[in-house]
XYZ file of C-alpha atoms in Angstrom:
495
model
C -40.998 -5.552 -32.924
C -37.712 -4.344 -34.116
C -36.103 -8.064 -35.820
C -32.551 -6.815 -35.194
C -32.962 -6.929 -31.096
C -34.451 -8.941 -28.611
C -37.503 -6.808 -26.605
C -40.028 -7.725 -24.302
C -39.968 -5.895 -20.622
C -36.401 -4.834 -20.932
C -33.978 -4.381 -24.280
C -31.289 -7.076 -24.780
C -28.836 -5.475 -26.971
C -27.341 -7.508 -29.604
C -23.504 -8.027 -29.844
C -21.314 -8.650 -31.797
C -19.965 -11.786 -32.425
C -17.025 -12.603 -30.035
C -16.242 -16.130 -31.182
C -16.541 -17.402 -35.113
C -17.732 -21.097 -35.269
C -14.215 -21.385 -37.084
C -12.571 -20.624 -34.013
C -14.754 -23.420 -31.678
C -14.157 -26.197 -33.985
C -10.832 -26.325 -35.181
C -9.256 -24.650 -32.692
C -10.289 -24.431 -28.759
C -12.730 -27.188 -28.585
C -10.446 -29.912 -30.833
C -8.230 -29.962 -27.520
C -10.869 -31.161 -25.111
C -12.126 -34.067 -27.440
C -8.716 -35.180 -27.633
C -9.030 -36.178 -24.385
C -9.109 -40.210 -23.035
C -12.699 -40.109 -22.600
C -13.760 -43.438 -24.766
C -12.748 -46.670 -23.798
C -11.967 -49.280 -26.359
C -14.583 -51.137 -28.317
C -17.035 -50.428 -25.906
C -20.782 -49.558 -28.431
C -22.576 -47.051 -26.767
C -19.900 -46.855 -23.609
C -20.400 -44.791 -20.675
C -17.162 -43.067 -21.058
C -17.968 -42.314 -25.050
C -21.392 -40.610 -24.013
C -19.513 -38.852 -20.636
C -17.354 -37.345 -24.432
C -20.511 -36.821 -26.066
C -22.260 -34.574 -23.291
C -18.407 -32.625 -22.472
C -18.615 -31.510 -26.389
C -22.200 -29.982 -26.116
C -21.555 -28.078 -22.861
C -18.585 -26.745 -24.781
C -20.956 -25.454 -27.210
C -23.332 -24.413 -25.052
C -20.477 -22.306 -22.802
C -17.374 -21.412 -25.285
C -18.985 -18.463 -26.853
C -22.397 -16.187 -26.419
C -24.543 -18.782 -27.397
C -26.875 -15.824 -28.887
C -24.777 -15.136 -31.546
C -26.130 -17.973 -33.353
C -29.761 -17.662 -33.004
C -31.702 -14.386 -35.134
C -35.074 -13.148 -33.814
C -37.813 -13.930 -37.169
C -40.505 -12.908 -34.784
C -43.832 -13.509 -32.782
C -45.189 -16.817 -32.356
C -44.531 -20.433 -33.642
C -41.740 -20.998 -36.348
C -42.910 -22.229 -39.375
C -41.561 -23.170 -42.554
C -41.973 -22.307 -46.075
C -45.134 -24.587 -45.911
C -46.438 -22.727 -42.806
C -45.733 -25.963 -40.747
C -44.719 -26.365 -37.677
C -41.565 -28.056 -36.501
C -40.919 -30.426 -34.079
C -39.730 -29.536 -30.781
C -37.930 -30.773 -27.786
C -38.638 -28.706 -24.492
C -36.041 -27.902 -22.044
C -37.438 -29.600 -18.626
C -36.500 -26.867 -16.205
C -37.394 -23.097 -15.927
C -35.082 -21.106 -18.307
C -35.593 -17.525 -16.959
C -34.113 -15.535 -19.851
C -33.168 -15.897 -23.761
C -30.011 -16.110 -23.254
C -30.524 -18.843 -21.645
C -32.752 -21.145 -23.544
C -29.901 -20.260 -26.141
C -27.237 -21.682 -24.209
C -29.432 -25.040 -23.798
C -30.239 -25.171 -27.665
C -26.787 -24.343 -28.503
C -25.920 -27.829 -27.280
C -27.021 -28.979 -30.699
C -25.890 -26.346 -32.986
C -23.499 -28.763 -35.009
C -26.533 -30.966 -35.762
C -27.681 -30.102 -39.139
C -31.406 -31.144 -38.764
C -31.362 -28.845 -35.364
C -33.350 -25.333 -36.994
C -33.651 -22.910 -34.255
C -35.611 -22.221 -31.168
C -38.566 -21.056 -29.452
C -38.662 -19.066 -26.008
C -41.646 -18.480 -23.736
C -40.349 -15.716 -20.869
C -43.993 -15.427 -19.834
C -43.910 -19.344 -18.364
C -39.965 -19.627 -18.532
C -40.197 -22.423 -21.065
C -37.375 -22.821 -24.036
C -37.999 -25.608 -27.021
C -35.096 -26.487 -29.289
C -36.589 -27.143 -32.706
C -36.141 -29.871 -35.098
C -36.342 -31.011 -39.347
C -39.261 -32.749 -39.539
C -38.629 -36.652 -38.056
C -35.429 -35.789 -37.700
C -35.234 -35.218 -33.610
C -32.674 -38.213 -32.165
C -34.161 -40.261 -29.827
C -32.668 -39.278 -26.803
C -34.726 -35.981 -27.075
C -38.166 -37.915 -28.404
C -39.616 -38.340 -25.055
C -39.105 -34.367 -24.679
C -41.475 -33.169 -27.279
C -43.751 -33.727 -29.921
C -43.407 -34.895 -33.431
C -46.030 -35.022 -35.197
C -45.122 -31.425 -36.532
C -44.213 -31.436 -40.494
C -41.970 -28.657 -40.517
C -38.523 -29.088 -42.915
C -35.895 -26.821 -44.388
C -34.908 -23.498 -42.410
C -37.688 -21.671 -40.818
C -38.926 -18.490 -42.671
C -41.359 -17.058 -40.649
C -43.116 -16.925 -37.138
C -47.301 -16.609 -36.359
C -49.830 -17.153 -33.720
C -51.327 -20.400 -35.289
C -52.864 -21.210 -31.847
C -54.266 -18.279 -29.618
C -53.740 -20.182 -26.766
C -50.177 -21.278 -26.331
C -48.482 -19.011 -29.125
C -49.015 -15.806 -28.495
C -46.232 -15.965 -25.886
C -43.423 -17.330 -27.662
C -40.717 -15.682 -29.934
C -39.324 -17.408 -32.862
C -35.380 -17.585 -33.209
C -33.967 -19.411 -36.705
C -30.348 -20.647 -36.269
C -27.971 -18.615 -37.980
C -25.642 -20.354 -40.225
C -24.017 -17.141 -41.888
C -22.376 -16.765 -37.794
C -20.606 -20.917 -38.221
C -17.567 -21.601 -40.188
C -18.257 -23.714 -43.157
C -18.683 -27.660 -42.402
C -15.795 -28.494 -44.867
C -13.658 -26.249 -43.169
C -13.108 -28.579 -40.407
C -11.898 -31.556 -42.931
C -8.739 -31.436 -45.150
C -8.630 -33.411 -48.408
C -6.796 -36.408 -49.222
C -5.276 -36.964 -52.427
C -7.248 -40.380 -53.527
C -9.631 -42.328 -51.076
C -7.051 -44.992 -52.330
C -4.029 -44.154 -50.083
C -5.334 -44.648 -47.251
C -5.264 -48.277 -45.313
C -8.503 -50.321 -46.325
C -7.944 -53.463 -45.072
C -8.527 -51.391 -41.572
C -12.190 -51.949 -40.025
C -13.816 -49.246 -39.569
C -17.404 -47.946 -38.340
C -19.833 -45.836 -40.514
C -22.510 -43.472 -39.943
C -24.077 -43.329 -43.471
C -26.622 -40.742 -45.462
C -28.085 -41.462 -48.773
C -29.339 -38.372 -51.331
C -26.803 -36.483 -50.163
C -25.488 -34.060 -53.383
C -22.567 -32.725 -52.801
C -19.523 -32.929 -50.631
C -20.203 -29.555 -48.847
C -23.424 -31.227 -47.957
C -21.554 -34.250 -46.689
C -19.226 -32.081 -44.332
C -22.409 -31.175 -42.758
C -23.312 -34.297 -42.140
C -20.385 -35.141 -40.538
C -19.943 -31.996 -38.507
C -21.718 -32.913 -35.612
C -18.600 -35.254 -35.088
C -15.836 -33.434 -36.078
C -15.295 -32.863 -32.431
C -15.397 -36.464 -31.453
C -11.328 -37.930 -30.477
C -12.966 -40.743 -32.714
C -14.408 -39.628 -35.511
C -11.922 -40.137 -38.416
C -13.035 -38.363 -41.343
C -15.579 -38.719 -44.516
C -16.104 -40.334 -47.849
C -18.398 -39.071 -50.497
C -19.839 -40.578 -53.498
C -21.362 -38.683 -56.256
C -22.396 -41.911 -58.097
C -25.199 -43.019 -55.726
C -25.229 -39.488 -53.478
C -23.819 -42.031 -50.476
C -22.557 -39.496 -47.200
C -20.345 -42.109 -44.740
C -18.769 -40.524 -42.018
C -16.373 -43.144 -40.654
C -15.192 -43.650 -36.808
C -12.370 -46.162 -35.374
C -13.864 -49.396 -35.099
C -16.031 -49.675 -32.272
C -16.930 -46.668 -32.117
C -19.657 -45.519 -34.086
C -22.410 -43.136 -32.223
C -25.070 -45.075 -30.616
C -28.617 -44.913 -32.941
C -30.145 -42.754 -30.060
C -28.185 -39.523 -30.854
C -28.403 -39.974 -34.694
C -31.299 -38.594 -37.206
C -33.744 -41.165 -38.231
C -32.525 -40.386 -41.961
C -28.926 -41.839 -40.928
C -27.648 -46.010 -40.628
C -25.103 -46.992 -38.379
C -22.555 -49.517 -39.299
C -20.209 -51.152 -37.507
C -16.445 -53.106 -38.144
C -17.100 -52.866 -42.030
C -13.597 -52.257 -44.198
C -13.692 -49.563 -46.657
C -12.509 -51.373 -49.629
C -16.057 -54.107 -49.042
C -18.201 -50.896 -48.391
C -16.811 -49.311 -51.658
C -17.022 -52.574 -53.700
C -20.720 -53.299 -52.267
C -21.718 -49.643 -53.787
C -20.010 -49.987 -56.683
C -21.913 -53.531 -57.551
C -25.140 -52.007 -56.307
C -24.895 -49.124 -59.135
C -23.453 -50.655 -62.509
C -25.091 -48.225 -64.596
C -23.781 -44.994 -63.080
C -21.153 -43.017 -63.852
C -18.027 -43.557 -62.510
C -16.708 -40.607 -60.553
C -13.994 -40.640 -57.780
C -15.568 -40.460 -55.056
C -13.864 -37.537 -52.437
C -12.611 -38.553 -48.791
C -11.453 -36.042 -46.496
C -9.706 -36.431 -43.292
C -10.987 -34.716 -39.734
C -8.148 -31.930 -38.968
C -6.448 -32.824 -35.852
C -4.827 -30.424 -33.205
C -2.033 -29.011 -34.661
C 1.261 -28.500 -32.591
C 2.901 -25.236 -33.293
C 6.283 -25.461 -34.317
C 8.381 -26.600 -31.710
C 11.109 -24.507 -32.654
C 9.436 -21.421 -31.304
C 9.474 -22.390 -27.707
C 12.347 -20.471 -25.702
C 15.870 -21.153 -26.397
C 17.035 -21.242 -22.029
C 20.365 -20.798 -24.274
C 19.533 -17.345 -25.138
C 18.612 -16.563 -22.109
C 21.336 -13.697 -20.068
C 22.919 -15.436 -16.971
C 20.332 -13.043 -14.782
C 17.412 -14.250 -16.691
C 17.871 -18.281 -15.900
C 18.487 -17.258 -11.859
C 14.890 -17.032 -11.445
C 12.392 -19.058 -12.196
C 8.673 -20.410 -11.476
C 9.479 -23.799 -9.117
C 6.308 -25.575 -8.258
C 2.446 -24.456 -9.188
C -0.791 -25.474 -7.650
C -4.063 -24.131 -9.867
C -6.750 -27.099 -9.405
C -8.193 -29.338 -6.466
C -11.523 -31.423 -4.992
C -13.158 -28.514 -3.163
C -12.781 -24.443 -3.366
C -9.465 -24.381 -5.185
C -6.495 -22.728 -3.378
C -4.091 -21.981 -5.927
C -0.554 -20.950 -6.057
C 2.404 -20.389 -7.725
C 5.922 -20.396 -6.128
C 8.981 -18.648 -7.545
C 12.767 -19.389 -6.839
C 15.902 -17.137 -7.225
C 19.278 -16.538 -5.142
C 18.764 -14.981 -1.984
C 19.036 -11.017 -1.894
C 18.645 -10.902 -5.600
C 16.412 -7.900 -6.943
C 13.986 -9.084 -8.583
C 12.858 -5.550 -10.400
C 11.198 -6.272 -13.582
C 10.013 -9.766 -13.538
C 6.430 -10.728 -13.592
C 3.906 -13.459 -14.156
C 1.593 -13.760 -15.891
C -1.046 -16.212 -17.201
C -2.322 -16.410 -20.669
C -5.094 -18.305 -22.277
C -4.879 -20.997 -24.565
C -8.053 -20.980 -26.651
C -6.970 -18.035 -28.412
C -3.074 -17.379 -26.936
C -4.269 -13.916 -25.444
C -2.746 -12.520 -21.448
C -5.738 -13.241 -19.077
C -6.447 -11.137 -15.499
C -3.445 -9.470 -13.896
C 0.065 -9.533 -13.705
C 2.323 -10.674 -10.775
C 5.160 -8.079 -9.859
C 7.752 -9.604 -8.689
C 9.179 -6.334 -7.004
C 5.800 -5.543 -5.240
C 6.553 -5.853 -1.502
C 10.127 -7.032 -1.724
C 8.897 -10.157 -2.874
C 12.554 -11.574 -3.133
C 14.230 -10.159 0.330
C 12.225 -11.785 2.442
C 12.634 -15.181 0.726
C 13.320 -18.556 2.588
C 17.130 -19.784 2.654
C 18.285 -23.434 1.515
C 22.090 -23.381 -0.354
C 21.790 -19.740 -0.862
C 18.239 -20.530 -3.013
C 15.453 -18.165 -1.864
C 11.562 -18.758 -1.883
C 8.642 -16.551 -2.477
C 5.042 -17.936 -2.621
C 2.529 -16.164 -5.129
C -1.087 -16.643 -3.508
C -3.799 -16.160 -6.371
C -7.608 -15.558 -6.025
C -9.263 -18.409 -7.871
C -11.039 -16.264 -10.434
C -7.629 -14.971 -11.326
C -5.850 -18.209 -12.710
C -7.445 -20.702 -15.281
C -7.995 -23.700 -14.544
C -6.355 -25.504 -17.648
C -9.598 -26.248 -19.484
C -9.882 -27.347 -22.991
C -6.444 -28.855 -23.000
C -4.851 -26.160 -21.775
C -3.455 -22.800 -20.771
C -0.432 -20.741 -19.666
C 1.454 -19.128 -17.378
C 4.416 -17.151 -17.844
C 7.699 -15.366 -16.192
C 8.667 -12.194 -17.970
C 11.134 -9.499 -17.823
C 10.724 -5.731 -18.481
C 7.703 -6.172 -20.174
C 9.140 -7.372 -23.043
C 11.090 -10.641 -22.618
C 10.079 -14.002 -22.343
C 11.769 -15.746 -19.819
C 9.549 -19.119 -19.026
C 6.770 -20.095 -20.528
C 4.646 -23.596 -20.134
C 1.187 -24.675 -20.640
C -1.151 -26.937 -17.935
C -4.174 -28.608 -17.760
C -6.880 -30.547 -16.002
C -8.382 -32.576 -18.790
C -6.356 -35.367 -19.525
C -3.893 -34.026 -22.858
C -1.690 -30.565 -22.612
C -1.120 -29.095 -25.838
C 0.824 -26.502 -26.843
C -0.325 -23.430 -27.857
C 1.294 -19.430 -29.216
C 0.977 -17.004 -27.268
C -0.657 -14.274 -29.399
C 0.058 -10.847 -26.921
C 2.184 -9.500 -24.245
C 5.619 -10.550 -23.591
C 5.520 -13.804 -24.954
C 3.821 -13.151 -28.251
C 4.772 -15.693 -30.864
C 6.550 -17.583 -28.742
C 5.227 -21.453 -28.424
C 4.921 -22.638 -24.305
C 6.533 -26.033 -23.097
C 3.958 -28.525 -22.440
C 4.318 -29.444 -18.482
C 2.826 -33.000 -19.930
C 1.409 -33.605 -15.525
C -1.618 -32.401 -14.521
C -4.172 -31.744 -11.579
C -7.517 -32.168 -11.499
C -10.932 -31.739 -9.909
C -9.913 -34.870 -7.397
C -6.061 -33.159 -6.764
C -5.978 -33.244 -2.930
C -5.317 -29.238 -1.932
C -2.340 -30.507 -0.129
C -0.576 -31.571 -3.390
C 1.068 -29.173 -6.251
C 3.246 -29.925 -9.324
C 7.136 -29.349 -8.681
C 10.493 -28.996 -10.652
C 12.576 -32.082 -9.313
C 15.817 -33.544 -10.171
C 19.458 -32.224 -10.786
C 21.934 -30.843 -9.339
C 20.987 -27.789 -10.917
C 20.816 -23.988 -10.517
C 18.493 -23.155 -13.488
C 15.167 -24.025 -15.044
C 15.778 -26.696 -17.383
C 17.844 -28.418 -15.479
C 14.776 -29.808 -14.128
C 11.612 -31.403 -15.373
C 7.897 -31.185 -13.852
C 6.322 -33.809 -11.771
C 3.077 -34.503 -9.578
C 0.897 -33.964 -7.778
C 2.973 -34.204 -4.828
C 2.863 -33.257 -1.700
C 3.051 -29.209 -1.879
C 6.666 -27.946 -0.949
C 5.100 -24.378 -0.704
C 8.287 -22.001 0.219
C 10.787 -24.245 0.414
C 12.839 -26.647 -1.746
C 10.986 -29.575 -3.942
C 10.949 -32.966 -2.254
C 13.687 -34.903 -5.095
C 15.210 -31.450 -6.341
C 18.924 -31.023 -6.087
C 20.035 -27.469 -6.281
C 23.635 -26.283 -6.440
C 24.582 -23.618 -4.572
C 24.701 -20.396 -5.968
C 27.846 -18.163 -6.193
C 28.529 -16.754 -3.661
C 26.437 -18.519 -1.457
C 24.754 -15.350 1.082
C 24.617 -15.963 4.521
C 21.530 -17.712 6.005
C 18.899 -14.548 7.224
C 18.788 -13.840 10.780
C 15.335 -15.214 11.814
């Protein structure tokens, strides 16, 4: 069997990696754990675990879960040792690779998780796990009484009778981002507030900080997981979480000890009292790295904008509702105005690139056959589902452009609970940084509602500020909008 690719009845070409570990972490999945999904000093809550499971189908979904899995071969992983490794089994037919990937993948950022196994000749997929080190949420899922430890190094048919139909995947670590990557440094451990409680997941014989950052990883995604402190002097790993909040024991490693509402400065003096005959080193805390806004200053400038630019503009959006969603976007101008060489378009937020088509604006006469109110006209954008995002992992974007080339209006929505901004990256609106609508719709958004532009008097985009979900206006003027007429007003259209 050719180790580079995946064969069996058919070939599976490999690809190339689409999406670097660098990019999941720090970048598109840090804006869907920011989300309000924990609720306050609840152990173990139902909302924290709701957080919990939204972060591994992220994993399992953001990227081709394949890319982090390499083929060693046929039959059961082993390790240097020739042992075995525990395994959880995935209890549902998974009828390809890909697949079983996508399931395992849900536990990539756990350190102790070493690969997989896949069986396409019974559909069966096991995630595989460092020797006592499965949590116990997956124990009742597997078997471990397996000795395996370390990364696995080779595959064999050690029992004729259920081996010689699996393959043998290791997980790839040269395809993630380094652990510490996701952490920034902070100048002393000193400066920071330790009269705070906190809670602590903690790891002893831990040797080095990169080996503490790996640790920690499999929270870095958690809205609650603060950061880490190493020290050298007794090899002591505690990755620290607001107080309350600490993971429940069930999704932690057996090798790991869970406290809770301790203060730093007690923890540190404990240690320190424990050890009197080591060395004193500093001991290195780092800090989780948040979302990070883009500069503010990049977002369009309406003052910059030419007088024919700020005339039209998108008015009220609908992109997410309970049922088959039926979304739309609606764009206002003066009546009669020619509207050749405006567009929208949408772009995505996980990495700031355009996404599906463009909207011409002068397609059909789009802005002659508007509605009328105080010379305003109306045009109503209808947009196949699979053609609009849905504002998932804190966000995307749409956009109105001109010419290809200018940026006219530019804001960012979302469905999860926090809209970030993000930079565009391509098209029209490259470099610039979108607006924040800071409403939102959801899976439970009645169809009948949208988000609108209300206030004023006013006969240009920022005159106005976004609210909803209301009850859709679709074609005609927002309930609580004030617009002035334009100049000169055009006579009302013969109907």
């Amino acid at each position: 069997m050719d180790l580079t690719s995946y064969e069996r009845s058919k070939t599976i070409k490999s690809k190339s990696m689409s999406l670097k570990m660098k990019r999941l972490v720090p970048l598109a999945l840090m804006a869907i754990v920011a989300g309000n999904f924990f609720m306050e000093n609840q152990e173990a809550s139902v909302a924290r675990m709701a957080e919990e499971d939204m972060i591994g189908r992220a994993l399992q979904f953001a990227s081709n879960s394949m890319d982090f899995y390499e083929l060693v071969g046929d039959g059961r992983c082993l390790d240097a040792s020739s042992n075995g490794y525990d395994w959880q089994y995935i209890d549902k037919n998974i009828y390809t690779v890909e697949e079983c990937a996508k399931q395992c993948a849900r536990r990539l950022l756990m350190e102790e998780h070493v690969g997989m196994m896949y069986d396409d000749t019974n559909a069966k997929c096991y995630c595989l796990w460092d020797n006592d080190e499965m949590p116990e949420r997956f124990a009742n899922k597997g078997d471990l009484t397996l000795i395996g430890s370390g990364p696995i190094v080779s595959a064999a048919v050690v029992n004729a009778t259920s081996d010689t139909t699996l393959d043998c995947f290791k997980k790839k670590t040269s395809a993630m981002a380094p652990a510490v990557d996701s952490y920034k440094l902070l100048s002393e451990c000193s400066s920071e507030d330790e009269s705070v409680n906190i809670d602590v997941t903690s790891w002893t014989g831990v040797t080095s900080v990169e080996g503490c950052a790996s640790k920690c990883l499999r929270f870095s995604l958690y809205s609650f997981h603060l950061g880490f402190e190493y020290d050298p002097n007794v090899l002591t790993c505690d990755c620290q979480f607001l107080e309350g909040e600490a993971p429940h024991i069930r999704v932690l490693p057996k090798s790991s000890e869970r406290k809770t509402r301790v203060k730093k400065k007690d923890m540190r003096a404990a240690r320190k009292a424990g050890n009197k005959k080591a060395t004193e080193l500093p001991s290195t805390c780092m800090s989780k790295k948040g979302y990070e806004e883009p500069d503010p200053s990049l977002r369009i400038d309406p003052a910059t904008l030419a007088e024919d630019r700020k005339q039209i503009w998108i008015n009220e959006i609908h992109y997410r509702n309970q049922g088959p969603d039926t979304p739309y976007i609606e764009v206002i101008g003066p009546y009669g105005m020619d509207p050749n060489g405006f567009k929208v378009i949408f772009y995505q937020a996980r990495n700031g690139r355009q996404f599906s088509d463009s909207y011409d604006l002068s397609d059909d006469g789009i802005l002659t056959n508007m509605h009328y109110n105080n010379g305003w006209g109306f045009h109503v954008i209808d947009i196949p589902p699979h053609k609009i995002r849905k504002g998932k992992m804190g966000g995307d974007g749409v956009a109105l452009v001109y010419e290809d080339t200018e940026c006219v209006q530019f804001f960012s929505y979302t469905h999860t609970g926090l809209n970030h901004t993000f930079k565009a990256a391509s098209g029209p609106c490259e470099n610039v940084v979108s607006t924040p609508m800071g409403v939102l719709e959801g899976r439970l958004t009645p169809e009948y509602q949208s988000l609108q532009l209300v206030g004023g008097p006013g006969g240009a985009y920022e005159e106005f500020e976004w609210m909803g979900p209301l009850n859709a206006t679709k074609g005609s003027v927002n309930v609580g909008q004030t617009l002035t007429p334009t100049d000169p007003v055009l006579p009302a259209p013969a109907y």
